[in-house]
mmCIF file of C-alpha atoms and ligand atoms in Angstrom:
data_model
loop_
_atom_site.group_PDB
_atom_site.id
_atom_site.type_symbol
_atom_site.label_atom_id
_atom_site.label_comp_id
_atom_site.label_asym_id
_atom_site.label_seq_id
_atom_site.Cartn_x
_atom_site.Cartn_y
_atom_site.Cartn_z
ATOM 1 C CA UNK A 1 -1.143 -0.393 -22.092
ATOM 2 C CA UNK A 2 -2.938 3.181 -21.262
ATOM 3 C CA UNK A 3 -5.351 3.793 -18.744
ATOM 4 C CA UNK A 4 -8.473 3.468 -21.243
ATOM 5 C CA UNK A 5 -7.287 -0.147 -22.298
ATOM 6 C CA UNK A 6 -7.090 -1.297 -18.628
ATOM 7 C CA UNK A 7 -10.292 -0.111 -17.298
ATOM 8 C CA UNK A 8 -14.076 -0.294 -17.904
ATOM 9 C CA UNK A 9 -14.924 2.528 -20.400
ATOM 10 C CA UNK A 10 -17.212 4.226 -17.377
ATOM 11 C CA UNK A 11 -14.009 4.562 -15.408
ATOM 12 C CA UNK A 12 -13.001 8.180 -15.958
ATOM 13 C CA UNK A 13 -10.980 9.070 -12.779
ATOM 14 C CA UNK A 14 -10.105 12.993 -11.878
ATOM 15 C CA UNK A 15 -8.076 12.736 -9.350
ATOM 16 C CA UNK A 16 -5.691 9.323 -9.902
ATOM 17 C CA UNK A 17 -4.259 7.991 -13.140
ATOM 18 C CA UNK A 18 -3.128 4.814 -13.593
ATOM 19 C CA UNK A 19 -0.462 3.285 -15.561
ATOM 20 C CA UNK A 20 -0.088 0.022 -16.401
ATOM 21 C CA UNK A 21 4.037 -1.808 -17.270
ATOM 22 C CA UNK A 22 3.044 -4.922 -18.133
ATOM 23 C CA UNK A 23 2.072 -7.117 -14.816
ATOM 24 C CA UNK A 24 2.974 -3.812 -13.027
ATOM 25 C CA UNK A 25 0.091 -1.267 -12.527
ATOM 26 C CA UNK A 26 1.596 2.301 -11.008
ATOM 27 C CA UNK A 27 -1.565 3.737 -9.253
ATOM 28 C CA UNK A 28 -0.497 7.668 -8.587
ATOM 29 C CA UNK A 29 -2.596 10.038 -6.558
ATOM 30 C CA UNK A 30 -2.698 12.913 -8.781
ATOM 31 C CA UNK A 31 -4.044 16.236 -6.948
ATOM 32 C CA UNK A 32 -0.617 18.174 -5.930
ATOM 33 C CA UNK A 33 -1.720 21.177 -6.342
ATOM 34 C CA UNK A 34 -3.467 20.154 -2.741
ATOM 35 C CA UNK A 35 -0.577 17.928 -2.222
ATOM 36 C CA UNK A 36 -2.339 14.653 -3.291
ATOM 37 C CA UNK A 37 -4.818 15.296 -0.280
ATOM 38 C CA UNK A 38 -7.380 12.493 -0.067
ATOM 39 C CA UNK A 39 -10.743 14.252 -0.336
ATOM 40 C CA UNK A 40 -13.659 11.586 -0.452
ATOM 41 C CA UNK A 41 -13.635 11.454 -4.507
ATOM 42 C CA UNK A 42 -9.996 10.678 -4.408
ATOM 43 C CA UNK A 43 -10.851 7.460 -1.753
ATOM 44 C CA UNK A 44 -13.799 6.674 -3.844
ATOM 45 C CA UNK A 45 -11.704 6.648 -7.020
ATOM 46 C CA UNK A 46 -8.358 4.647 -5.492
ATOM 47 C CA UNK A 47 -11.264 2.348 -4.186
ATOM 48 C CA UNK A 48 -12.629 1.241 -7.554
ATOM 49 C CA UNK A 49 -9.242 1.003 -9.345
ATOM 50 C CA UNK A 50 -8.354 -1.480 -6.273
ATOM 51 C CA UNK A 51 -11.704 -3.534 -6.650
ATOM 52 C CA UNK A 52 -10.338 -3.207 -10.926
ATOM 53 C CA UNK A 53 -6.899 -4.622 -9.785
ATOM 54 C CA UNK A 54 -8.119 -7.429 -7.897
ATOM 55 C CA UNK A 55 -10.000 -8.638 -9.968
ATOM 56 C CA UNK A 56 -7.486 -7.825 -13.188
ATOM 57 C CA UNK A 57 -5.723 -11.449 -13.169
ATOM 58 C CA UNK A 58 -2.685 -9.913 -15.721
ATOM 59 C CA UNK A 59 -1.923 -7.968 -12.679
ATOM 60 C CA UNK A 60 0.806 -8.925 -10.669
ATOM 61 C CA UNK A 61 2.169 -6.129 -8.393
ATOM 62 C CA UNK A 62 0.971 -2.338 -7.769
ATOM 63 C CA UNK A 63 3.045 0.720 -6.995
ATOM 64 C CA UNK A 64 1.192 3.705 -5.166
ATOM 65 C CA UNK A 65 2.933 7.121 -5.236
ATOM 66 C CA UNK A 66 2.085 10.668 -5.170
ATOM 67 C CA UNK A 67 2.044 12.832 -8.330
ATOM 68 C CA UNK A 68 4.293 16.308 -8.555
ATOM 69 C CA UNK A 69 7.912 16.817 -7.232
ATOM 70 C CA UNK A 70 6.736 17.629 -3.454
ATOM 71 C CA UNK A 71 4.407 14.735 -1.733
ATOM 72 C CA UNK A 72 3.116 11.323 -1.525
ATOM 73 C CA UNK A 73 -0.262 12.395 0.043
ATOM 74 C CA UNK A 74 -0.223 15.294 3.215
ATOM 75 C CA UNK A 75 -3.230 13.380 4.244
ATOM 76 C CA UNK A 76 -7.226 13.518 4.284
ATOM 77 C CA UNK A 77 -8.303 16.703 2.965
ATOM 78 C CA UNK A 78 -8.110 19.168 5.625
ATOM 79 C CA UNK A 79 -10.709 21.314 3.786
ATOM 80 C CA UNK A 80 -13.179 17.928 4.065
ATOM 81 C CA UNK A 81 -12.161 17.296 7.048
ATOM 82 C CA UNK A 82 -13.200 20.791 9.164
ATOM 83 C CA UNK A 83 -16.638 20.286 8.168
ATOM 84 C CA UNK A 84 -17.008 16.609 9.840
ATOM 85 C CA UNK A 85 -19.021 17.176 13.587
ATOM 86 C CA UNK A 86 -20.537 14.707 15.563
ATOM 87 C CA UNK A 87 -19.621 11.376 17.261
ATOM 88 C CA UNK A 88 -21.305 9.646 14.935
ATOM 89 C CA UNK A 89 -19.993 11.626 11.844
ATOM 90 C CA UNK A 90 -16.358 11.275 13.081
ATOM 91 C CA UNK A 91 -16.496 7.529 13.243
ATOM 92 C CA UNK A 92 -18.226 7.164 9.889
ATOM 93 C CA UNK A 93 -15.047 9.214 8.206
ATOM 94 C CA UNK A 94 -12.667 6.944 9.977
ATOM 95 C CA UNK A 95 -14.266 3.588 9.252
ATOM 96 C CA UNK A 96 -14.317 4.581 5.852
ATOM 97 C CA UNK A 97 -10.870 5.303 5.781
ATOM 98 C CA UNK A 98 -9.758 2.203 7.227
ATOM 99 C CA UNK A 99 -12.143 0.611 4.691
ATOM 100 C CA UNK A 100 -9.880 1.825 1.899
ATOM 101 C CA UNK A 101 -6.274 0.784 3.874
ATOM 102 C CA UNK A 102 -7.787 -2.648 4.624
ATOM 103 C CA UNK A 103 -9.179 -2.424 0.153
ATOM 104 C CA UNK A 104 -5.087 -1.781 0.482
ATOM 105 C CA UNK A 105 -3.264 -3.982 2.980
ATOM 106 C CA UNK A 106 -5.522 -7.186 1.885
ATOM 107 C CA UNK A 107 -5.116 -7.273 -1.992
ATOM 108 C CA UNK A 108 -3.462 -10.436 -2.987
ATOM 109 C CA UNK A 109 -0.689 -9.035 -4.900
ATOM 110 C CA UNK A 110 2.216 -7.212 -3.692
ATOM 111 C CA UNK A 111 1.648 -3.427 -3.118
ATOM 112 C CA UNK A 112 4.586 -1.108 -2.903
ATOM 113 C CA UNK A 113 4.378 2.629 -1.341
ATOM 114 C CA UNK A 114 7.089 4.997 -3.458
ATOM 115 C CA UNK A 115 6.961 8.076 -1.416
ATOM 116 C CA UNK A 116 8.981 10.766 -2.994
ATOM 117 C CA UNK A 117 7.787 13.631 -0.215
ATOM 118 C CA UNK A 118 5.024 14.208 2.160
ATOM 119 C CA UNK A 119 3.903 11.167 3.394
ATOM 120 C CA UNK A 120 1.566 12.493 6.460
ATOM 121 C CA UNK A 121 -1.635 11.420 8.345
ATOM 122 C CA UNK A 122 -3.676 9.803 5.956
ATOM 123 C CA UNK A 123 -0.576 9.855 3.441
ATOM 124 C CA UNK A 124 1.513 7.853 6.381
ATOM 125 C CA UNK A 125 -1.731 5.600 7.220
ATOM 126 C CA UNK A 126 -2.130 4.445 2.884
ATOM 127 C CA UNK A 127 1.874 3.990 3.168
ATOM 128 C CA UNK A 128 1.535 1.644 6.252
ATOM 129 C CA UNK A 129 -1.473 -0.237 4.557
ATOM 130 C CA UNK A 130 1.233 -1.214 1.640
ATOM 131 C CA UNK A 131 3.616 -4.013 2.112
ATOM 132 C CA UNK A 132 6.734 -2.592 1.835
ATOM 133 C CA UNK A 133 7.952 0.871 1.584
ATOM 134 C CA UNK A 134 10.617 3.247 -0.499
ATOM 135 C CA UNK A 135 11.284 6.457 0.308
ATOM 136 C CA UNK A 136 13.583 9.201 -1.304
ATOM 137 C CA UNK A 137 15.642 11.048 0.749
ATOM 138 C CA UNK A 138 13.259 14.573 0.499
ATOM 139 C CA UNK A 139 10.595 11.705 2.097
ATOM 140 C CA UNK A 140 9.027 13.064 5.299
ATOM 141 C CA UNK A 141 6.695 11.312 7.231
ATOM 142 C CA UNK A 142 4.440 11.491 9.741
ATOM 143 C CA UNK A 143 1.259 11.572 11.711
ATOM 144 C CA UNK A 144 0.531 14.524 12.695
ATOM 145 C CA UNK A 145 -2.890 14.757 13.223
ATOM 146 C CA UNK A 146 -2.677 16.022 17.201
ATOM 147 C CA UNK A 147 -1.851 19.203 15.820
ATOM 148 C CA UNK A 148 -4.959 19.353 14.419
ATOM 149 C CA UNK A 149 -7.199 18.231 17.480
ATOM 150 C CA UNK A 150 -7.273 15.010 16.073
ATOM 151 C CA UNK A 151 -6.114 11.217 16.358
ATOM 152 C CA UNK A 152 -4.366 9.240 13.086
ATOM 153 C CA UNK A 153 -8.564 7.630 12.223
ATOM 154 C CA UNK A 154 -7.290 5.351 8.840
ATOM 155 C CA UNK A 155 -5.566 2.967 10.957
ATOM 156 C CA UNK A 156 -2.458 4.691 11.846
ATOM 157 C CA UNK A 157 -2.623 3.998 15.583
ATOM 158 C CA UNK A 158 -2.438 0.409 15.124
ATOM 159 C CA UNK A 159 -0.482 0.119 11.893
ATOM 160 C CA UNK A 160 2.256 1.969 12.946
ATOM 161 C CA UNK A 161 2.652 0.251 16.550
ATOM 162 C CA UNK A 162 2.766 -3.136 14.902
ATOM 163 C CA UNK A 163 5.697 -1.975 12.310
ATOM 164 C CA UNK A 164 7.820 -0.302 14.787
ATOM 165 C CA UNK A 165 7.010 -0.532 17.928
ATOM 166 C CA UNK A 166 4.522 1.470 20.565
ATOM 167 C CA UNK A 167 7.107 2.910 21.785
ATOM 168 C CA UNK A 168 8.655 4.750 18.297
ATOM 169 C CA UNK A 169 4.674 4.889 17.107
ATOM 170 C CA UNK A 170 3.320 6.922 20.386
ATOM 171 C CA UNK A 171 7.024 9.171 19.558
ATOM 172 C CA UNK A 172 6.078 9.551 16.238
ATOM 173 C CA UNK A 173 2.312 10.451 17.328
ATOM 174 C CA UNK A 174 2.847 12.310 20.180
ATOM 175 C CA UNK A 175 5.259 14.804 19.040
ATOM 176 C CA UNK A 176 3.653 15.129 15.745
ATOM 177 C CA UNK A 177 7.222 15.386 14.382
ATOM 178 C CA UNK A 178 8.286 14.620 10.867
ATOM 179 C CA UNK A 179 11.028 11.506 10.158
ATOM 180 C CA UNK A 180 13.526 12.241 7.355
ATOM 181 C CA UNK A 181 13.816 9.075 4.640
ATOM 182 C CA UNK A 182 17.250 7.774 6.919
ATOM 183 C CA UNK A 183 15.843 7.947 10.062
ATOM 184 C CA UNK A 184 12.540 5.883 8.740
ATOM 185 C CA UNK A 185 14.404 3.657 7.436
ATOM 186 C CA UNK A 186 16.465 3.014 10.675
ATOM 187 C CA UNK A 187 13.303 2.276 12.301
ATOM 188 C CA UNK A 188 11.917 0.099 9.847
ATOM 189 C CA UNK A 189 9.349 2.447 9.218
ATOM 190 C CA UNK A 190 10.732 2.221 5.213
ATOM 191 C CA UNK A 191 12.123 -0.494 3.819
ATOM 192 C CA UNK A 192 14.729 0.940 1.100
ATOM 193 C CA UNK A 193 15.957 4.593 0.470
ATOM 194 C CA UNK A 194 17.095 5.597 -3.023
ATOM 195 C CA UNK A 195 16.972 8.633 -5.027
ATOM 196 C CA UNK A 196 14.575 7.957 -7.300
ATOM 197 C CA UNK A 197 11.798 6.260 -4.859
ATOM 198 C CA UNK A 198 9.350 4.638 -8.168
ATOM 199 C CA UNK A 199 12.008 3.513 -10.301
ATOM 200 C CA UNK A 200 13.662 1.528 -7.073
ATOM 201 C CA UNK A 201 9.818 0.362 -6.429
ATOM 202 C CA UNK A 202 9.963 -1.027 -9.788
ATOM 203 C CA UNK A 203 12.702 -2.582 -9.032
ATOM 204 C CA UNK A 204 11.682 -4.491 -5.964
ATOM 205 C CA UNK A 205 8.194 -5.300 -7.747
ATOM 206 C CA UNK A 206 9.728 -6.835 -10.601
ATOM 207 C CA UNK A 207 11.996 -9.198 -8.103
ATOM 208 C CA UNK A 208 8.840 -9.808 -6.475
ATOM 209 C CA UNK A 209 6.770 -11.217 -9.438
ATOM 210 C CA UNK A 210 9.310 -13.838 -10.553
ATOM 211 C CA UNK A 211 8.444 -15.766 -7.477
ATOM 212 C CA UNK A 212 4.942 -17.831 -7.719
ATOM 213 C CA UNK A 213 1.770 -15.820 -6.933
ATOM 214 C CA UNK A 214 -0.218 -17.867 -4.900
ATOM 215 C CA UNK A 215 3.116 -18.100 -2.412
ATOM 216 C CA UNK A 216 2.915 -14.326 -2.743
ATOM 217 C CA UNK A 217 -0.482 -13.817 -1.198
ATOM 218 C CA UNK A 218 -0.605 -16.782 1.121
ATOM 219 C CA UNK A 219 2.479 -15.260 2.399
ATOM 220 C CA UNK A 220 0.581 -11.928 2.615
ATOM 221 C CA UNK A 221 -2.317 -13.448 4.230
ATOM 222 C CA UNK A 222 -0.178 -15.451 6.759
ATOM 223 C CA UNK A 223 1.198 -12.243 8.210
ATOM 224 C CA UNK A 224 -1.700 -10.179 8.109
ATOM 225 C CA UNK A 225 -3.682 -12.483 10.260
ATOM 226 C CA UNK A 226 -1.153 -13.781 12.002
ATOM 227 C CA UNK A 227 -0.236 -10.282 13.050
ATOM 228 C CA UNK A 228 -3.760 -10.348 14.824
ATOM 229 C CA UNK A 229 -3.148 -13.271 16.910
ATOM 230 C CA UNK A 230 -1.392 -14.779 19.455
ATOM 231 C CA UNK A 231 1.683 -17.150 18.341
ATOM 232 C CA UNK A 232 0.253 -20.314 18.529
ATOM 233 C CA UNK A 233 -3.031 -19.257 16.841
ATOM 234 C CA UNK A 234 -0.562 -17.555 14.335
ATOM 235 C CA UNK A 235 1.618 -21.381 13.619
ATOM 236 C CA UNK A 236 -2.222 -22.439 13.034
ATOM 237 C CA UNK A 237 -2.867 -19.964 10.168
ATOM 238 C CA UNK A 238 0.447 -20.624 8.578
ATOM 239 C CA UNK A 239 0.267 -23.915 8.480
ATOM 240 C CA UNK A 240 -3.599 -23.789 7.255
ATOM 241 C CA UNK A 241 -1.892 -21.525 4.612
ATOM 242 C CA UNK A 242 1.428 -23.718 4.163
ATOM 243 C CA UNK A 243 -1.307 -26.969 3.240
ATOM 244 C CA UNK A 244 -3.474 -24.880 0.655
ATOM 245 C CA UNK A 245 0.127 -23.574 -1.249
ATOM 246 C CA UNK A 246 1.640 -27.465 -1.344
ATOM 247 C CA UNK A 247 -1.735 -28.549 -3.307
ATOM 248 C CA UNK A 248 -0.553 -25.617 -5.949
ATOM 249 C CA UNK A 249 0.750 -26.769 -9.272
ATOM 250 C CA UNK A 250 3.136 -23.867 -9.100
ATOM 251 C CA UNK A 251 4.259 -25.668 -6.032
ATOM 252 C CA UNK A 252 5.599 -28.835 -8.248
ATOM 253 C CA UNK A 253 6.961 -26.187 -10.667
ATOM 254 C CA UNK A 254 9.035 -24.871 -8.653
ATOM 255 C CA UNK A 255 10.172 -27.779 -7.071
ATOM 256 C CA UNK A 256 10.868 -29.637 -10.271
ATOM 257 C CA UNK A 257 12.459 -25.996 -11.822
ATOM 258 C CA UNK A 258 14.606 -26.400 -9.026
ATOM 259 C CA UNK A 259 15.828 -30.316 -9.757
ATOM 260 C CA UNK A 260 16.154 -29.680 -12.645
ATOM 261 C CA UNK A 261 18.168 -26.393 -12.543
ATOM 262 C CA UNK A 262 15.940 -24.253 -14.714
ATOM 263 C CA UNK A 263 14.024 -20.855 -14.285
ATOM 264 C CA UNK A 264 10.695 -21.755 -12.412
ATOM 265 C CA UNK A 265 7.339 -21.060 -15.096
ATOM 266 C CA UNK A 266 4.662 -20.189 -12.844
ATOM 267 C CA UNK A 267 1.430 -19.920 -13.896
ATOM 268 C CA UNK A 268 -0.249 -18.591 -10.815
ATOM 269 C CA UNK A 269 -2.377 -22.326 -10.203
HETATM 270 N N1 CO8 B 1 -5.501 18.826 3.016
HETATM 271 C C1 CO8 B 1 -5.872 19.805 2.196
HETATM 272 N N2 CO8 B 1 -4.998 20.625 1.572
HETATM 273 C C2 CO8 B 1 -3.685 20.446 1.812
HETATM 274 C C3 CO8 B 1 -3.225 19.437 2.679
HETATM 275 C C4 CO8 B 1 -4.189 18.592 3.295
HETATM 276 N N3 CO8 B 1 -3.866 17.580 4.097
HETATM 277 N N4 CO8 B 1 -1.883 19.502 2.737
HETATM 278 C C5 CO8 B 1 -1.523 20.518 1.923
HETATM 279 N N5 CO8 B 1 -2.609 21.084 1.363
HETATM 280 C C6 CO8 B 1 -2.644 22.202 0.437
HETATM 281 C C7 CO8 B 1 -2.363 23.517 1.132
HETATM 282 O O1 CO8 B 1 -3.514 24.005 1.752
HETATM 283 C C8 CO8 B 1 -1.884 24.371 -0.014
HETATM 284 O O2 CO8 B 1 -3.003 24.792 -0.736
HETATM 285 P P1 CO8 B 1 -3.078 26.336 -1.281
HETATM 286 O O3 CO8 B 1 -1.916 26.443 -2.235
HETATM 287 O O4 CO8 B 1 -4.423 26.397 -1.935
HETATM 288 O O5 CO8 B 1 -2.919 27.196 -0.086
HETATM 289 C C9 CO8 B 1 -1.146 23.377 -0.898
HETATM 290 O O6 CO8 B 1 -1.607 22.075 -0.517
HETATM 291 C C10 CO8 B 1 0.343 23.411 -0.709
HETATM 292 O O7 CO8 B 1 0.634 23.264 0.651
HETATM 293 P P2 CO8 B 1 1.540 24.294 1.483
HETATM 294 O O8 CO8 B 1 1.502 25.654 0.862
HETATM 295 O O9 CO8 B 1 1.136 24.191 2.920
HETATM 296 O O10 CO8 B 1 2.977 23.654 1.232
HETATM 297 P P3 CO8 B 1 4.251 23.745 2.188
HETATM 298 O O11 CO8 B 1 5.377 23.189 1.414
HETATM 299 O O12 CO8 B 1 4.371 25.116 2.764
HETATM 300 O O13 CO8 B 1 3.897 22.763 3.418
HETATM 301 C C11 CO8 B 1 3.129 20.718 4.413
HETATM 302 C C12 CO8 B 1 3.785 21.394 3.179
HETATM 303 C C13 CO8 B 1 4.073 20.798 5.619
HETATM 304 C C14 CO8 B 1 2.890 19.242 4.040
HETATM 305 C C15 CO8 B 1 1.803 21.434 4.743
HETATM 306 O O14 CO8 B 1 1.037 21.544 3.552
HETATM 307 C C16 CO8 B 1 0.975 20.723 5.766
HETATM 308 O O15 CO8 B 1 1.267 20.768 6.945
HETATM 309 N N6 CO8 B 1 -0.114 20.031 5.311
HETATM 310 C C17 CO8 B 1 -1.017 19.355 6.193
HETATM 311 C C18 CO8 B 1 -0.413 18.043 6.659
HETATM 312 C C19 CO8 B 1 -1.330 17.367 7.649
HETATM 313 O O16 CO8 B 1 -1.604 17.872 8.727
HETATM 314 N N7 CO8 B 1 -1.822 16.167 7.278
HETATM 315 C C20 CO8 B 1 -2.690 15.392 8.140
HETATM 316 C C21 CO8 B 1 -4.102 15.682 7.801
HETATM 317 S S1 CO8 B 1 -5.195 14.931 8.963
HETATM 318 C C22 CO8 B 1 -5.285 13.345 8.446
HETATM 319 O O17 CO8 B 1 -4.680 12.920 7.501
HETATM 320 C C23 CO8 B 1 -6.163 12.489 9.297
HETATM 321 C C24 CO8 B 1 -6.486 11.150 8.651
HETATM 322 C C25 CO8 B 1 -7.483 10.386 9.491
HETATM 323 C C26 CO8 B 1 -8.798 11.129 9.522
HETATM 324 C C27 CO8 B 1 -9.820 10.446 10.380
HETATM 325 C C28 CO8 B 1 -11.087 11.304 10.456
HETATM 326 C C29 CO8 B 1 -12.021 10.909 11.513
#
């Protein structure tokens, strides 16, 4: 399916194309001759095709990645970026930032980062707001926004904390230094490393999407929130979450798939 068959006919996005592999939608960030930078069109345009996606029901799984050989996305646009002042301008840049990562980290289908080179600041932050991460081994990453007078504002301060650690995050931010693909993945910071960073996305996606979809984004949910709480208040949500997915027909598929040793047919009810 093209781009033109998958969207509304109004869609007509400049600066990210999307492809679509059957239940597999490949959403890349296409500006490199600015290194995929995320200007404000870019968020407004990654925004809509996420609000598209959710509410797409053939889709089952997306894969973000950066277009050309050298980055995922270096980050917000830099040139955008200079000419934000004020207190009240600042925040307003950030929150809407963060609105996009949380557009991101709360879609109810698995989302896969394939970062195939410069994964910084912003580029890090949309990485950390996917569920799991593959990175080639050119992959560099991250936040190096002190450099610039600023702080990581798209929710890389608490993001990256809660995937590996204050003490690795405040490293990471501190120094402003880049990680290399092994030594992300040694700190969980990535989750595989192979050469060709979107085919091995594909790869994980597709293993993904055999399982039944409703598990897929209660188990989504579960963490996310849980993440946000305290343990007990965490057991709560999942088993709030654990009572809605045993009401699921899928639920008695794959049960009786299992009894009856044959491939599960889930429908996604
Ligand atoms: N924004 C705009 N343009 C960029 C960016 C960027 N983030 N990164 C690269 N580019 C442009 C370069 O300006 C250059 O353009 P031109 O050819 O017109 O000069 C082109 O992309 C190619 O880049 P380089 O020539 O610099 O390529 P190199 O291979 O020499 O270097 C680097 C690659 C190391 C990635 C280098 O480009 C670099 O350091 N880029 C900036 C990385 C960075 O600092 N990113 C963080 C940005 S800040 C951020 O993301 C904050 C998010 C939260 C904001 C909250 C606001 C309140």
């Amino acid at each position: 399916m093209t781009q033109h068959d998958l969207l509304l006919d109004e869609f007509d996005f400049e600066n990210i194309t999307l492809d679509q592999h059957g239940p597999l939608v490949v959403l890349t960030v296409n500006r490199p001759k600015a290194l995929n930078a995320l200007n404000g069109e870019t968020i407004g345009e990654i925004s809509q095709a996420l609000d598209m996606i959710a509410d797409n029901a053939e889709i089952s799984a997306l894969i973000i990645t950066g277009g050309g050989e050298k980055a995922f996305v270096a980050g917000a646009d830099i040139s955008e970026l200079a000419a934000v002042d004020g207190v009240y301008g600042g925040r307003e840049v950030s929150l809407a930032g963060q609105d996009l990562m949380n557009q991101v980290s709360t879609l109810p289908i698995p989302v896969i980062a394939a970062i195939g080179g410069f994964a910084l600041g912003g580029g890090l932050e949309l990485a950390l707001a996917c569920d799991v991460r593959v990175a080639s081994p050119k992959a560099k990453l991250g936040l190096p926004e002190v450099t610039l007078g600023l702080i990581p504002g798209y929710g890389g301060t608490q993001r990256l904390a809660r995937l590996i650690g204050a003490g690795r995050a405040l490293d990471m931010m501190l120094t402003a230094r880049q990680v290399g693909a092994e030594e992300a993945l040694s700190m969980g910071l990535v989750n595989y490393v192979a050469d060709d960073a979107l085919s091995k996305a594909r790869e994980v996606a597709e293993q993904m999407i055999k399982n039944a979809p409703i598990a897929l984004s209660l188990v989504k949910e579960a963490v996310r929130r849980g993440l946000d709480t305290g343990l007990d208040a965490g057991l709560e949500i999942e088993a709030d979450l654990f009572g809605m997915v045993v009401a699921t027909k899928d639920f008695r598929e794959g049960t009786s798939a299992f009894l009856e040793k044959r491939r599960a047919d889930f429908k996604g009810e």
